[in-house]
Amino acid sequence: MKDSDFVRRIIGILTEARQMQVLLEEDPERQDISGDNVRALLNETMPTIEFPADASPGEIGEALSLQLSPVIERLTGAFSLIFLQLADLHDAGRTDVTSADILQDLALRADELWPGEEDGGV
């Protein structure tokens, strides 16, 4: 997955989380709110974890750590970059755009802003 695709999924997670918040603010008793879309977007960023069938618990833990660490680093980086973009506009006192506008703009410009190469593992 390219860096820009990864960032778009994070933007999707943030957008979906905001939509869930809006729905709950409108009706705190709603029972039909689900994190399924957020979970699906997050799962798209995760690699298939592989380890030998006869692996010990320690070997499984090490395999998980080695294979998930790069994804966790990318998640942290993407969330941080998006947060910084939102924070910069907020701190500049911009009231002419919403956070949704900013996220949409970042998603549209993701290839330009994060042109990273394809990562075969994710």
Short mmCIF file of C-alpha atoms in Angstrom, two decimals:
data_model
loop_
_atom_site.label_atom_id
_atom_site.label_comp_id
_atom_site.label_asym_id
_atom_site.label_seq_id
_atom_site.Cartn_x
_atom_site.Cartn_y
_atom_site.Cartn_z
CA MET A 1 0.00 0.00 0.00
CA LYS A 2 1.35 3.43 -0.90
CA ASP A 3 1.76 6.04 1.81
CA SER A 4 -1.01 8.12 0.23
CA ASP A 5 -3.42 5.14 0.31
CA PHE A 6 -2.51 4.56 3.92
CA VAL A 7 -3.20 8.22 4.75
CA ARG A 8 -6.55 8.07 2.93
CA ARG A 9 -7.63 5.17 5.13
CA ILE A 10 -6.68 7.14 8.23
CA ILE A 11 -8.68 10.09 6.91
CA GLY A 12 -11.58 7.67 6.39
CA ILE A 13 -11.28 6.52 10.00
CA LEU A 14 -11.29 10.11 11.26
CA THR A 15 -14.23 11.02 9.04
CA GLU A 16 -16.22 7.98 10.17
CA ALA A 17 -15.42 8.70 13.83
CA ARG A 18 -16.66 12.28 13.39
CA GLN A 19 -19.89 11.04 11.78
CA MET A 20 -20.45 8.66 14.69
CA GLN A 21 -19.90 11.55 17.12
CA VAL A 22 -22.43 13.74 15.29
CA LEU A 23 -25.04 10.97 15.35
CA LEU A 24 -24.52 10.39 19.07
CA GLU A 25 -24.68 14.12 19.81
CA GLU A 26 -28.03 14.24 17.99
CA ASP A 27 -29.35 11.24 19.93
CA PRO A 28 -27.21 9.90 22.79
CA GLU A 29 -29.57 6.91 23.15
CA ARG A 30 -28.96 5.66 19.59
CA GLN A 31 -28.37 1.95 19.44
CA ASP A 32 -27.50 1.65 15.74
CA ILE A 33 -24.02 3.21 15.92
CA SER A 34 -21.32 0.74 14.95
CA GLY A 35 -17.57 0.90 14.55
CA ASP A 36 -17.70 -1.61 11.68
CA ASN A 37 -16.55 0.90 9.06
CA VAL A 38 -13.69 2.12 11.24
CA ARG A 39 -12.69 -1.48 11.93
CA ALA A 40 -12.77 -2.31 8.21
CA LEU A 41 -10.61 0.69 7.33
CA LEU A 42 -8.15 -0.16 10.09
CA ASN A 43 -8.01 -3.80 9.01
CA GLU A 44 -7.11 -2.67 5.49
CA THR A 45 -3.92 -1.19 6.91
CA MET A 46 -2.90 -4.40 8.68
CA PRO A 47 -0.64 -7.03 7.14
CA THR A 48 -1.36 -10.73 7.11
CA ILE A 49 0.64 -12.09 10.00
CA GLU A 50 2.62 -15.24 9.32
CA PHE A 51 4.45 -17.54 11.69
CA PRO A 52 5.24 -21.27 11.74
CA ALA A 53 2.43 -23.56 12.88
CA ASP A 54 4.66 -24.99 15.59
CA ALA A 55 5.81 -21.58 16.87
CA SER A 56 6.14 -21.11 20.60
CA PRO A 57 4.27 -18.27 22.33
CA GLY A 58 7.54 -16.32 22.45
CA GLU A 59 8.10 -16.82 18.71
CA ILE A 60 4.52 -15.75 17.99
CA GLY A 61 5.02 -12.61 20.06
CA GLU A 62 8.25 -11.80 18.27
CA ALA A 63 6.65 -12.40 14.85
CA LEU A 64 3.74 -10.14 15.78
CA SER A 65 6.09 -7.43 16.97
CA LEU A 66 8.31 -7.60 13.89
CA GLN A 67 5.41 -7.67 11.44
CA LEU A 68 3.16 -5.12 13.17
CA SER A 69 5.79 -2.56 14.20
CA PRO A 70 6.12 -1.02 10.72
CA VAL A 71 2.34 -0.68 10.43
CA ILE A 72 2.03 0.84 13.90
CA GLU A 73 4.77 3.31 12.98
CA ARG A 74 2.90 4.22 9.78
CA LEU A 75 -0.39 4.59 11.69
CA THR A 76 1.26 6.86 14.22
CA GLY A 77 2.94 8.89 11.47
CA ALA A 78 -0.24 9.27 9.42
CA PHE A 79 -2.35 10.29 12.42
CA SER A 80 0.37 12.74 13.48
CA LEU A 81 0.66 14.33 10.04
CA ILE A 82 -3.09 14.72 9.73
CA PHE A 83 -3.35 16.11 13.26
CA LEU A 84 -0.61 18.64 12.50
CA GLN A 85 -2.45 19.82 9.39
CA LEU A 86 -5.65 20.26 11.39
CA ALA A 87 -3.82 21.91 14.28
CA ASP A 88 -1.98 24.37 12.02
CA LEU A 89 -5.22 25.61 10.51
CA HIS A 90 -6.93 25.75 13.89
CA ASP A 91 -4.03 27.63 15.47
CA ALA A 92 -4.02 30.07 12.57
CA GLY A 93 -7.61 30.94 13.52
CA ARG A 94 -9.09 29.70 10.27
CA THR A 95 -12.87 29.73 10.57
CA ASP A 96 -13.60 29.62 6.86
CA VAL A 97 -13.02 25.85 6.63
CA THR A 98 -14.25 22.91 8.68
CA SER A 99 -12.23 19.93 9.79
CA ALA A 100 -14.21 17.90 7.23
CA ASP A 101 -13.11 20.33 4.50
CA ILE A 102 -9.49 19.92 5.56
CA LEU A 103 -9.69 16.13 5.64
CA GLN A 104 -11.31 16.09 2.20
CA ASP A 105 -8.59 18.34 0.82
CA LEU A 106 -5.87 16.15 2.34
CA ALA A 107 -7.46 13.03 0.85
CA LEU A 108 -7.62 14.63 -2.59
CA ARG A 109 -3.99 15.80 -2.38
CA ALA A 110 -2.60 12.68 -0.68
CA ASP A 111 -0.58 11.53 -3.70
CA GLU A 112 1.03 14.97 -3.90
CA LEU A 113 1.69 15.29 -0.16
CA TRP A 114 2.70 11.68 0.53
CA PRO A 115 4.08 10.28 -2.73
CA GLY A 116 5.83 7.39 -0.97
CA GLU A 117 6.43 4.18 -2.82
CA GLU A 118 4.40 1.02 -2.67
CA ASP A 119 5.05 -1.09 0.41
CA GLY A 120 4.68 -4.71 -0.52
CA GLY A 121 3.84 -5.82 3.01
CA VAL A 122 0.87 -3.57 3.61
#
